[in-house]
Amino acid sequence: MFLNIRLKYKMVILTSLVLLAFSIGGLSALYYAYQLYNQEIYRQSAQSIQVSSNSIDAELKKMESLSYQVATDAYVQSYLKQLQHINNGYKQYITGMELRNRLLQIGALNKYVSSIHVYDGNMREYASGNHTINLLPSRLETIQTMTNEQGGGISWVPPSNEDTSLIAAREVRDYLDFSLEKLGFIVIRIHIDDIIHDLTHNLAKEDTTFMIYNNQQKQMFINDPQKNRIIGTDLHMNEKGYQMIKNAGERYFVTYSEASFLEWTYMIVTPYSNLFTVITQARTAVVVTYFGLFLFMIYLGSKFTGTIVDPIESLNRKMQNVQIGDMDNYNKGVNEKYPTDEAGEMHRNFNKMMQHINDLIDENYKKQLIMKESEFQTLQAQVNPHFLYNTLESMNWSAKIAGQQRISQMAESLGYVLRASINMKETYISLKEEVAIVDHYINIQRYRFEERLQFQKLIPSHLLVSTVPKFIIQPIIENAIRYGLQEMIEPCMICLQVKETQERIQIMVSDNGPGIDPNIRSQLATGTFRSKGTGIGLRNIHERLNMLYGPPFGIDIVNGKHRGVTVTITLPIERRDEGVQSAVSR
């Protein structure tokens, strides 16, 4: 198969294979270097999360110590024991205030403590701190259950939708007299967001998710709950401290570290695209550069081989153009500067052959045109238009004799229009004659539409002698009736107005109908508009005026501000007879 392809492509393929071998080698070495660099970034990221996790763990250890300090404080225990036996409301209030003040002294105003809550044996709450709230019964019940299970040990309760604080709770047992009787329990609400923000600010990046899991793999914190879906159940932690995961078609870089004190796992999830954007861009730039050089060398190779095979390929293109039927422009896009070798001789012989073929085609085409014209004239002769005109004249007189004035006028107007359409020897007529055709056409349509059709003419008398192409106004009036009057229920006003501006005549036909499609104007200008009717149509009139007077003259279509459309015909001024003085206005 390789032997059958063009010589030019053989040389291009050989050059491409050499370049491809070098490119693959270079890109492979570069890819290996990128992999080593990525591994180093992974390792450094894992070390960063380990440092941050130890700092957070140390701060939480302080919170645990604070909870122990509150639970074993002699004043706190004394106040709780007093509250168990006080029945006087005032004394209970005073003791409660002293307990709250003691909580403030111990640590309720700590930077990372939102509030400290103490509950006595009767579940009465005493709270102090920067931001105290009323815990929901359901959350309070959960806390009490967990503290009961620990029997005086620390219990950690994760944030909830209603309370975003991490909670450290433990029972308060009487140790003053070593009875270990349960006096109540304490709740320390920890502002975990502030701790993480202060201690992991160097890891804060856009779309970065920070998570904390306890030693039972229960999630204790996440800074963006909507990202919970990223970490699935198939995450298996390894000793490296990092791994790549994929979720919803996007890759994520996960680093994690287990703290020594609480044995909690701290995890940071970062979109791969955010972390390695620069590396990805550099890799893309290198690949694009290699690809660009590869294409450039292929281009140089093809230009070199083209000097050898281009004459043969140009002859082949000529043959292909002839094959698809382009007999006149078969040499379009082909360089006609041939060398004097065998390839040039083939070009010259081919051109002579095509010239002889085109001469034979032209001679046969002219014969076919003459035959078609003869057939058309024969068909026209089969229906004599004068017979129709004479018939209408007979109907007119018969209607007059019978006293049918409407039928007589319709037959007379139809005969006038028919006679004008039969007599096509004159390409140009006066504006007065053209308006007369319109009047007779309107007369016919008035009998059909009666009061729904209203027609008005505004034509200066001195313009009636102007010469215009025959049958250019009546088709536009017909379009106004068809697409204006017939599309509305109320009466339709059609106005024919003629103006003179800068040695030009503007013939304007306007109506108050529903308007016209705005695309028709652009289609008319580009010559792509096709009439849906069977009449002469706007496109034919526009092309006819372009052929007679040039591109500046023709038809323009403008929709009204609210409704209606105005069709303007622009013509040069040509006068036949200066003696006409009357003005037409109705």
Coordinates of C-alpha atoms in Angstrom, one line a residue:
M1 CA 0.0 0.0 0.0
F2 CA 2.9 2.4 0.8
L3 CA 4.2 2.0 -2.8
N4 CA 0.9 3.2 -4.3
I5 CA 0.7 6.6 -2.5
R6 CA 2.0 9.7 -4.1
L7 CA 5.7 10.4 -4.1
K8 CA 5.2 13.7 -2.3
Y9 CA 3.4 12.0 0.6
K10 CA 6.1 9.3 0.7
M11 CA 8.8 11.9 1.4
V12 CA 6.5 13.7 3.9
I13 CA 5.9 10.4 5.7
L14 CA 9.6 9.7 5.9
T15 CA 10.3 13.1 7.4
S16 CA 7.4 12.8 9.8
L17 CA 8.7 9.4 11.1
V18 CA 12.1 10.8 11.8
L19 CA 10.6 13.9 13.6
L20 CA 8.2 11.7 15.5
A21 CA 10.9 9.4 16.8
F22 CA 12.8 12.4 18.2
S23 CA 9.7 14.0 19.6
I24 CA 8.6 10.8 21.4
G25 CA 12.1 10.5 23.0
G26 CA 12.1 14.1 24.2
L27 CA 8.6 14.0 25.5
S28 CA 9.2 10.7 27.3
A29 CA 12.2 12.2 29.1
L30 CA 10.2 15.3 30.0
Y31 CA 7.3 13.3 31.2
Y32 CA 9.6 11.3 33.5
A33 CA 11.0 14.5 34.9
Y34 CA 7.5 15.8 35.6
Q35 CA 6.6 12.6 37.4
L36 CA 9.6 13.0 39.7
Y37 CA 8.7 16.6 40.4
N38 CA 5.1 15.7 41.1
Q39 CA 6.2 13.0 43.6
E40 CA 8.3 15.6 45.4
I41 CA 5.3 18.0 45.6
Y42 CA 3.2 15.2 47.0
R43 CA 5.7 14.4 49.7
Q44 CA 6.0 18.1 50.7
S45 CA 2.2 18.5 50.9
A46 CA 2.0 15.4 53.1
Q47 CA 4.6 16.9 55.5
S48 CA 2.7 20.2 55.6
I49 CA -0.5 18.5 56.7
Q50 CA 1.4 16.6 59.3
V51 CA 2.7 19.8 60.8
S52 CA -0.7 21.4 60.8
S53 CA -2.4 18.4 62.2
N54 CA 0.0 18.3 65.2
S55 CA -0.7 22.0 65.8
I56 CA -4.5 21.4 65.8
D57 CA -4.1 18.3 67.9
A58 CA -2.1 20.3 70.5
E59 CA -4.8 23.0 70.6
L60 CA -7.5 20.3 71.1
K61 CA -5.4 18.8 73.9
K62 CA -5.6 22.2 75.6
M63 CA -9.4 22.1 75.3
E64 CA -9.4 18.6 76.9
S65 CA -7.3 19.9 79.7
L66 CA -9.6 22.9 80.1
S67 CA -12.6 20.5 80.4
Y68 CA -10.8 18.5 83.1
Q69 CA -9.9 21.7 84.9
V70 CA -13.5 22.9 84.9
A71 CA -14.8 19.5 86.0
T72 CA -12.4 19.2 88.9
D73 CA -12.4 22.8 90.0
A74 CA -13.2 23.0 93.8
Y75 CA -15.5 26.1 93.4
V76 CA -17.4 24.5 90.5
Q77 CA -18.0 21.3 92.5
S78 CA -19.0 23.3 95.5
Y79 CA -21.5 25.4 93.6
L80 CA -23.0 22.3 92.0
K81 CA -23.3 20.6 95.4
Q82 CA -25.0 23.7 96.8
L83 CA -27.4 23.9 93.9
Q84 CA -28.6 20.3 94.6
H85 CA -29.9 21.4 98.0
I86 CA -31.1 25.0 97.5
N87 CA -34.8 25.5 97.2
N88 CA -34.7 29.3 97.6
G89 CA -35.0 30.9 94.2
Y90 CA -32.9 33.9 95.1
K91 CA -30.1 31.9 96.6
Q92 CA -30.1 29.7 93.5
Y93 CA -29.8 32.7 91.3
I94 CA -26.8 34.1 93.4
T95 CA -25.1 30.7 93.4
G96 CA -25.7 30.4 89.6
M97 CA -24.1 33.8 89.0
E98 CA -21.1 32.9 91.1
L99 CA -20.7 29.7 89.0
R100 CA -20.9 31.7 85.8
N101 CA -18.3 34.1 87.0
R102 CA -16.0 31.2 88.0
L103 CA -16.4 29.8 84.5
L104 CA -15.2 33.1 83.1
Q105 CA -12.2 33.0 85.4
I106 CA -11.3 29.5 84.4
G107 CA -11.4 29.9 80.6
A108 CA -14.8 30.7 79.1
L109 CA -13.2 33.8 77.4
N110 CA -10.5 31.6 75.8
K111 CA -9.8 32.6 72.1
Y112 CA -11.1 29.4 70.7
V113 CA -13.9 28.8 73.3
S114 CA -17.3 29.9 72.2
S115 CA -18.9 29.1 75.5
I116 CA -18.8 26.8 78.6
H117 CA -22.0 25.2 79.8
V118 CA -22.5 23.5 83.1
Y119 CA -25.6 21.4 83.8
D120 CA -26.5 20.4 87.4
G121 CA -28.2 17.3 88.5
N122 CA -31.6 18.8 87.7
M123 CA -30.5 19.7 84.1
R124 CA -30.4 23.4 84.9
E125 CA -27.9 25.2 82.6
Y126 CA -25.3 27.8 83.6
A127 CA -23.4 29.2 80.6
S128 CA -20.6 31.7 80.1
G129 CA -18.5 32.7 77.2
N130 CA -18.0 34.8 74.1
H131 CA -21.0 33.3 72.3
T132 CA -23.6 31.4 74.4
I133 CA -26.5 29.6 72.8
N134 CA -29.3 27.3 74.0
L135 CA -28.4 23.8 72.9
L136 CA -31.3 21.9 71.2
P137 CA -32.8 19.1 73.3
S138 CA -31.8 16.5 70.7
R139 CA -28.2 17.7 70.7
L140 CA -28.2 17.9 74.5
E141 CA -29.5 14.4 74.8
T142 CA -26.8 13.1 72.5
I143 CA -24.1 14.9 74.6
Q144 CA -25.6 13.4 77.9
T145 CA -25.6 9.9 76.4
M146 CA -22.0 10.1 75.3
T147 CA -20.8 11.5 78.6
N148 CA -22.6 8.8 80.5
E149 CA -20.9 6.2 78.4
Q150 CA -17.4 7.7 79.1
G151 CA -18.0 7.8 82.9
G152 CA -16.1 11.0 83.5
G153 CA -13.9 10.7 80.5
I154 CA -13.8 13.2 77.6
S155 CA -16.4 13.0 74.9
W156 CA -16.1 14.7 71.5
V157 CA -19.3 15.7 69.7
P158 CA -19.0 16.8 66.0
P159 CA -20.7 20.0 64.8
S160 CA -24.3 20.0 63.6
N161 CA -26.3 22.0 61.1
E162 CA -27.6 24.2 64.0
D163 CA -24.4 24.5 65.9
T164 CA -21.1 24.6 64.0
S165 CA -19.0 24.3 67.2
L166 CA -17.0 21.1 68.1
I167 CA -18.0 20.1 71.6
A168 CA -15.8 18.6 74.4
A169 CA -18.0 17.3 77.2
R170 CA -17.5 15.2 80.4
E171 CA -19.3 14.4 83.6
V172 CA -18.6 16.2 86.8
R173 CA -18.1 13.8 89.7
D174 CA -17.6 14.7 93.4
Y175 CA -14.0 14.2 94.4
L176 CA -13.9 16.6 97.3
D177 CA -15.1 13.8 99.6
F178 CA -14.1 11.1 97.1
S179 CA -17.7 9.8 96.8
L180 CA -17.5 10.2 93.0
E181 CA -21.2 11.1 93.0
K182 CA -22.4 12.6 89.7
L183 CA -23.0 16.3 90.2
G184 CA -23.8 17.1 86.5
F185 CA -21.8 17.5 83.3
I186 CA -20.0 20.3 81.4
V187 CA -20.0 21.2 77.7
I188 CA -17.2 23.3 76.1
R189 CA -18.2 24.6 72.7
I190 CA -14.9 25.0 70.7
H191 CA -14.7 27.3 67.7
I192 CA -13.0 24.7 65.5
D193 CA -13.2 27.0 62.4
D194 CA -11.0 29.5 64.0
I195 CA -8.5 26.9 65.1
I196 CA -8.2 25.5 61.6
H197 CA -8.1 28.9 59.9
D198 CA -5.2 30.1 62.2
L199 CA -3.2 26.9 62.1
T200 CA -3.7 25.9 58.4
H201 CA -3.6 29.3 56.8
N202 CA -0.6 28.3 54.7
L203 CA -2.7 25.4 53.3
A204 CA -5.8 27.6 52.5
K205 CA -6.4 27.5 48.8
E206 CA -9.5 28.0 46.6
D207 CA -11.8 25.0 46.7
T208 CA -9.6 23.3 49.3
T209 CA -11.6 21.0 51.7
F210 CA -10.4 20.3 55.3
M211 CA -11.7 17.3 57.1
I212 CA -11.2 15.7 60.5
Y213 CA -12.1 12.0 61.4
N214 CA -11.9 10.5 64.8
N215 CA -10.4 7.0 65.5
Q216 CA -13.7 5.4 64.7
Q217 CA -13.6 7.0 61.3
K218 CA -16.5 9.3 62.2
Q219 CA -16.3 12.7 60.7
M220 CA -15.8 15.4 63.3
F221 CA -15.4 18.4 61.0
I222 CA -15.6 19.6 57.4
N223 CA -15.3 23.2 56.3
D224 CA -17.5 22.7 53.3
P225 CA -20.3 20.1 53.9
Q226 CA -21.2 20.2 50.2
K227 CA -17.8 18.5 49.5
N228 CA -18.7 15.4 51.5
R229 CA -19.4 13.5 48.3
I230 CA -15.7 13.7 47.3
I231 CA -14.4 11.2 49.8
G232 CA -16.0 7.8 49.2
T233 CA -15.9 4.7 51.2
D234 CA -13.2 3.2 49.0
L235 CA -10.5 5.6 50.4
H236 CA -7.7 3.4 51.8
M237 CA -5.0 5.3 53.6
N238 CA -1.4 4.3 53.1
E239 CA 1.8 5.2 54.8
K240 CA 2.8 7.7 52.1
G241 CA 0.2 10.2 53.5
Y242 CA -1.3 11.1 50.1
Q243 CA -3.1 9.6 47.1
M244 CA -5.1 10.6 44.1
I245 CA -8.9 10.0 43.9
K246 CA -11.4 10.7 41.2
N247 CA -15.0 11.9 41.7
A248 CA -17.6 13.0 39.1
G249 CA -14.9 13.1 36.4
E250 CA -12.6 15.4 38.3
R251 CA -9.3 14.4 40.0
Y252 CA -8.5 15.4 43.6
F253 CA -5.2 15.3 45.5
V254 CA -5.7 14.0 49.1
T255 CA -3.2 14.4 51.9
Y256 CA -3.8 13.0 55.4
S257 CA -2.0 12.7 58.7
E258 CA -2.9 10.9 62.0
A259 CA -2.3 13.0 65.1
S260 CA -0.5 11.3 68.1
F261 CA -2.7 12.6 71.0
L262 CA -6.3 12.2 69.9
E263 CA -5.4 9.6 67.2
W264 CA -7.6 11.7 64.8
T265 CA -7.0 11.8 61.1
Y266 CA -6.7 15.2 59.5
M267 CA -7.3 15.4 55.8
I268 CA -7.0 18.1 53.0
V269 CA -8.6 17.5 49.6
T270 CA -7.5 19.8 46.8
P271 CA -8.6 19.8 43.1
Y272 CA -5.7 18.5 41.1
S273 CA -6.2 21.4 38.6
N274 CA -5.7 24.0 41.3
L275 CA -2.6 22.5 42.8
F276 CA -0.8 21.6 39.6
T277 CA -2.0 24.4 37.2
V278 CA 1.5 25.7 36.5
I279 CA 2.9 22.3 35.9
T280 CA 0.0 21.4 33.6
Q281 CA 0.4 24.7 31.7
A282 CA 4.2 24.1 31.3
R283 CA 3.5 20.6 30.1
T284 CA 0.9 21.8 27.6
A285 CA 3.3 24.5 26.4
V286 CA 6.0 22.0 25.7
V287 CA 3.7 19.6 23.9
V288 CA 2.3 22.5 21.8
T289 CA 5.8 23.6 20.9
Y290 CA 6.8 20.1 19.9
F291 CA 3.7 19.8 17.8
G292 CA 4.2 23.2 16.2
L293 CA 7.8 22.3 15.2
F294 CA 6.6 19.0 14.0
L295 CA 4.0 20.6 11.7
F296 CA 6.5 23.3 10.6
M297 CA 9.0 20.6 9.5
I298 CA 6.3 18.7 7.7
Y299 CA 5.4 21.9 5.9
L300 CA 9.0 22.5 4.8
G301 CA 9.2 18.9 3.6
S302 CA 6.0 19.2 1.6
K303 CA 7.1 22.4 0.0
F304 CA 10.4 20.8 -1.1
T305 CA 8.8 17.7 -2.6
G306 CA 6.1 19.9 -4.2
T307 CA 8.6 21.4 -6.6
I308 CA 8.9 17.9 -8.1
V309 CA 5.4 16.6 -8.2
D310 CA 3.3 19.8 -8.4
P311 CA 3.1 19.9 -12.2
I312 CA 1.7 16.4 -12.3
E313 CA -0.8 17.1 -9.4
S314 CA -2.0 20.3 -11.2
L315 CA -2.8 18.3 -14.3
N316 CA -4.6 15.8 -12.1
R317 CA -6.7 18.6 -10.6
K318 CA -7.6 19.8 -14.1
M319 CA -8.9 16.3 -14.9
Q320 CA -10.9 16.2 -11.7
N321 CA -12.5 19.6 -12.5
V322 CA -13.5 18.2 -15.9
Q323 CA -14.8 15.0 -14.2
I324 CA -17.2 17.0 -12.0
G325 CA -18.5 19.0 -15.0
D326 CA -16.6 22.2 -14.6
M327 CA -15.7 22.5 -18.3
D328 CA -15.2 26.3 -18.5
N329 CA -13.1 26.7 -15.3
Y330 CA -11.2 23.5 -15.3
N331 CA -7.9 25.4 -14.9
K332 CA -9.2 27.4 -11.9
G333 CA -6.7 27.4 -9.1
V334 CA -4.0 25.8 -11.2
N335 CA -0.6 27.4 -11.9
E336 CA -0.4 27.9 -15.7
K337 CA 3.4 28.4 -15.6
Y338 CA 4.6 25.0 -16.9
P339 CA 8.2 23.8 -17.2
T340 CA 9.5 22.8 -20.6
D341 CA 9.8 19.1 -19.7
E342 CA 7.4 16.2 -20.3
A343 CA 4.9 17.5 -17.6
G344 CA 4.6 20.9 -19.3
E345 CA 4.0 19.2 -22.7
M346 CA 1.1 17.2 -21.2
H347 CA -0.4 20.4 -19.8
R348 CA -0.3 22.1 -23.3
N349 CA -1.8 19.1 -25.0
F350 CA -4.6 18.8 -22.4
N351 CA -5.5 22.5 -22.9
K352 CA -5.7 22.1 -26.6
M353 CA -8.0 19.1 -26.2
M354 CA -10.3 21.0 -23.7
Q355 CA -10.5 24.0 -26.1
H356 CA -11.7 21.7 -28.9
I357 CA -14.3 20.1 -26.6
N358 CA -15.6 23.4 -25.3
D359 CA -16.1 24.6 -28.9
L360 CA -18.2 21.5 -29.7
I361 CA -20.2 22.0 -26.5
D362 CA -20.9 25.7 -27.3
E363 CA -22.1 24.8 -30.8
N364 CA -24.4 22.1 -29.5
Y365 CA -25.7 24.4 -26.7
K366 CA -26.8 27.1 -29.1
K367 CA -28.7 24.6 -31.2
Q368 CA -30.5 23.4 -28.0
L369 CA -31.5 27.0 -27.1
I370 CA -33.0 27.6 -30.6
M371 CA -35.0 24.4 -30.2
K372 CA -36.3 25.4 -26.8
E373 CA -37.2 28.9 -28.0
S374 CA -39.2 27.4 -30.8
E375 CA -41.0 25.0 -28.5
F376 CA -41.9 28.0 -26.1
Q377 CA -43.3 30.1 -28.9
T378 CA -45.3 27.2 -30.1
L379 CA -46.8 26.8 -26.6
Q380 CA -47.6 30.5 -26.5
A381 CA -49.3 30.4 -29.8
Q382 CA -51.7 27.7 -28.5
V383 CA -53.5 30.3 -26.3
N384 CA -54.2 33.5 -28.0
P385 CA -54.4 36.3 -25.4
H386 CA -56.4 38.5 -27.9
F387 CA -59.1 35.9 -27.8
L388 CA -59.4 36.5 -24.0
Y389 CA -59.4 40.2 -24.4
N390 CA -62.2 40.1 -27.1
T391 CA -64.2 37.8 -24.8
L392 CA -63.9 40.3 -21.9
E393 CA -65.1 43.1 -24.3
S394 CA -68.1 41.0 -25.2
M395 CA -68.9 40.4 -21.5
N396 CA -68.5 44.2 -20.9
W397 CA -71.1 45.2 -23.5
S398 CA -73.4 42.3 -22.5
A399 CA -73.3 43.5 -18.9
K400 CA -74.0 47.1 -20.0
I401 CA -77.0 46.1 -22.1
A402 CA -78.3 44.0 -19.1
G403 CA -77.8 46.9 -16.7
Q404 CA -75.1 45.0 -14.7
Q405 CA -72.9 48.0 -14.0
R406 CA -70.5 46.2 -11.5
I407 CA -69.9 43.3 -13.9
S408 CA -69.3 45.8 -16.7
Q409 CA -66.7 47.8 -14.7
M410 CA -65.0 44.6 -13.6
A411 CA -64.8 43.3 -17.1
E412 CA -63.6 46.7 -18.4
S413 CA -60.8 46.9 -15.7
L414 CA -59.7 43.3 -16.2
G415 CA -59.6 43.9 -20.0
Y416 CA -57.4 47.0 -19.5
V417 CA -55.0 45.1 -17.3
L418 CA -54.9 42.1 -19.6
R419 CA -54.3 44.4 -22.7
A420 CA -51.4 46.1 -20.8
S421 CA -49.9 42.7 -20.0
I422 CA -50.2 41.5 -23.6
N423 CA -48.5 44.5 -25.1
M424 CA -44.9 43.9 -23.8
K425 CA -43.2 45.5 -26.8
E426 CA -42.6 48.6 -24.7
T427 CA -40.2 48.1 -21.8
Y428 CA -40.9 51.7 -20.5
I429 CA -44.1 53.6 -20.1
S430 CA -45.0 56.9 -18.4
L431 CA -45.9 57.0 -14.7
K432 CA -49.4 58.1 -15.7
E433 CA -49.9 54.9 -17.7
E434 CA -48.5 52.8 -14.9
V435 CA -50.8 54.4 -12.4
A436 CA -53.8 53.7 -14.8
I437 CA -52.9 50.0 -14.6
V438 CA -52.9 50.2 -10.8
D439 CA -56.3 52.1 -10.8
H440 CA -57.9 49.4 -12.9
Y441 CA -56.4 46.7 -10.7
I442 CA -57.7 48.4 -7.5
N443 CA -61.1 48.7 -9.1
I444 CA -61.2 45.0 -9.6
Q445 CA -60.1 44.3 -6.0
R446 CA -62.6 46.8 -4.5
Y447 CA -65.5 44.7 -5.8
R448 CA -64.0 41.8 -4.0
F449 CA -63.1 43.4 -0.7
E450 CA -65.5 46.3 -0.7
E451 CA -65.0 48.7 2.3
R452 CA -62.1 46.6 3.7
L453 CA -59.9 48.0 0.9
Q454 CA -59.0 51.7 1.1
F455 CA -56.7 53.2 -1.4
Q456 CA -55.0 56.6 -1.6
K457 CA -52.7 58.3 -4.2
L458 CA -50.3 61.2 -3.5
I459 CA -48.6 61.9 -6.8
P460 CA -47.4 65.4 -8.0
S461 CA -48.6 66.2 -11.5
H462 CA -45.2 67.0 -12.9
L463 CA -44.0 63.5 -12.1
L464 CA -46.7 61.8 -14.2
V465 CA -44.6 62.3 -17.3
S466 CA -41.7 60.4 -15.8
T467 CA -40.7 57.2 -17.6
V468 CA -40.8 54.0 -15.5
P469 CA -40.4 50.3 -16.3
K470 CA -43.7 48.6 -17.1
F471 CA -45.5 46.7 -14.4
I472 CA -43.4 47.6 -11.4
I473 CA -46.1 49.1 -9.1
Q474 CA -49.1 46.7 -9.6
P475 CA -47.2 43.6 -8.2
I476 CA -46.3 45.5 -5.0
I477 CA -50.0 46.6 -4.6
E478 CA -50.9 43.0 -5.0
N479 CA -48.4 41.9 -2.3
A480 CA -49.9 44.6 0.0
I481 CA -53.4 43.1 -0.5
R482 CA -52.2 39.6 -0.1
Y483 CA -50.0 39.9 2.9
G484 CA -51.6 43.0 4.5
L485 CA -55.3 43.1 3.8
Q486 CA -55.9 39.4 3.8
E487 CA -54.1 38.9 7.1
M488 CA -56.2 41.4 9.0
I489 CA -59.9 41.8 9.9
E490 CA -60.1 45.6 10.1
P491 CA -60.0 47.8 6.9
C492 CA -56.5 48.1 5.2
M493 CA -55.3 51.4 4.0
I494 CA -52.9 51.2 1.0
C495 CA -51.2 54.4 0.0
L496 CA -49.3 55.1 -3.2
Q497 CA -47.0 58.1 -3.0
V498 CA -44.4 59.4 -5.4
K499 CA -41.6 61.8 -4.5
E500 CA -38.7 63.4 -6.2
T501 CA -35.3 63.5 -4.3
Q502 CA -31.9 64.4 -5.8
E503 CA -32.7 63.6 -9.4
R504 CA -34.4 60.3 -8.4
I505 CA -38.0 59.2 -8.1
Q506 CA -39.1 57.3 -5.1
I507 CA -42.4 55.3 -5.5
M508 CA -43.6 54.3 -2.1
V509 CA -46.4 51.7 -1.4
S510 CA -47.3 51.6 2.3
D511 CA -50.0 49.7 4.2
N512 CA -51.2 49.3 7.8
G513 CA -51.1 45.5 7.8
P514 CA -49.2 43.2 10.1
G515 CA -45.8 44.0 8.6
I516 CA -43.2 41.8 6.8
D517 CA -40.5 39.4 8.0
P518 CA -37.3 41.5 8.8
N519 CA -35.1 38.8 7.1
I520 CA -36.7 39.6 3.7
R521 CA -34.8 42.9 3.5
S522 CA -31.4 41.2 3.9
Q523 CA -32.4 38.3 1.7
L524 CA -33.5 40.8 -1.0
A525 CA -30.1 42.6 -0.8
T526 CA -28.1 39.3 -1.1
G527 CA -30.3 37.9 -3.8
T528 CA -31.4 34.9 -1.6
F529 CA -35.1 35.9 -1.3
R530 CA -37.6 33.5 -2.9
S531 CA -41.2 34.6 -3.4
K532 CA -43.8 32.2 -2.0
G533 CA -46.4 33.3 -4.5
T534 CA -46.9 32.8 -8.2
G535 CA -46.8 36.4 -9.4
I536 CA -43.9 38.6 -10.5
G537 CA -42.7 39.0 -6.9
L538 CA -40.4 41.5 -5.1
R539 CA -37.2 39.7 -6.0
N540 CA -37.9 39.8 -9.8
I541 CA -38.7 43.5 -9.7
H542 CA -35.5 44.2 -7.7
E543 CA -33.3 42.2 -10.1
R544 CA -35.0 43.8 -13.1
L545 CA -34.3 47.3 -11.8
N546 CA -30.7 46.4 -11.0
M547 CA -30.3 45.2 -14.5
L548 CA -31.9 48.3 -16.1
Y549 CA -30.3 51.0 -13.9
G550 CA -27.5 49.4 -11.8
P551 CA -27.2 48.3 -8.1
P552 CA -28.0 51.8 -6.5
F553 CA -31.6 51.4 -7.8
G554 CA -34.1 48.8 -6.7
I555 CA -36.5 48.0 -3.9
D556 CA -36.1 48.8 -0.2
I557 CA -38.5 47.3 2.5
V558 CA -39.0 49.0 5.9
N559 CA -41.4 47.9 8.6
G560 CA -43.5 50.6 10.4
K561 CA -42.8 51.7 14.0
H562 CA -45.8 49.8 15.3
R563 CA -47.2 47.9 12.3
G564 CA -47.5 48.1 8.5
V565 CA -44.7 48.1 5.9
T566 CA -43.4 50.5 3.3
V567 CA -41.9 49.3 0.0
T568 CA -39.9 52.0 -1.8
I569 CA -38.9 51.8 -5.5
T570 CA -36.0 54.1 -6.4
L571 CA -35.6 55.1 -10.1
P572 CA -33.7 57.7 -12.0
I573 CA -35.8 60.6 -13.4
E574 CA -36.6 60.2 -17.1
R575 CA -39.4 62.3 -18.7
R576 CA -41.4 61.8 -21.9
D577 CA -43.9 64.7 -22.0
E578 CA -43.6 68.0 -20.1
G579 CA -47.2 69.0 -21.0
V580 CA -49.1 67.2 -18.3
Q581 CA -50.2 69.6 -15.6
S582 CA -53.0 67.9 -13.7
A583 CA -52.4 66.4 -10.2
V584 CA -53.7 63.0 -9.2
S585 CA -54.9 62.7 -5.6
R586 CA -57.7 60.6 -4.2

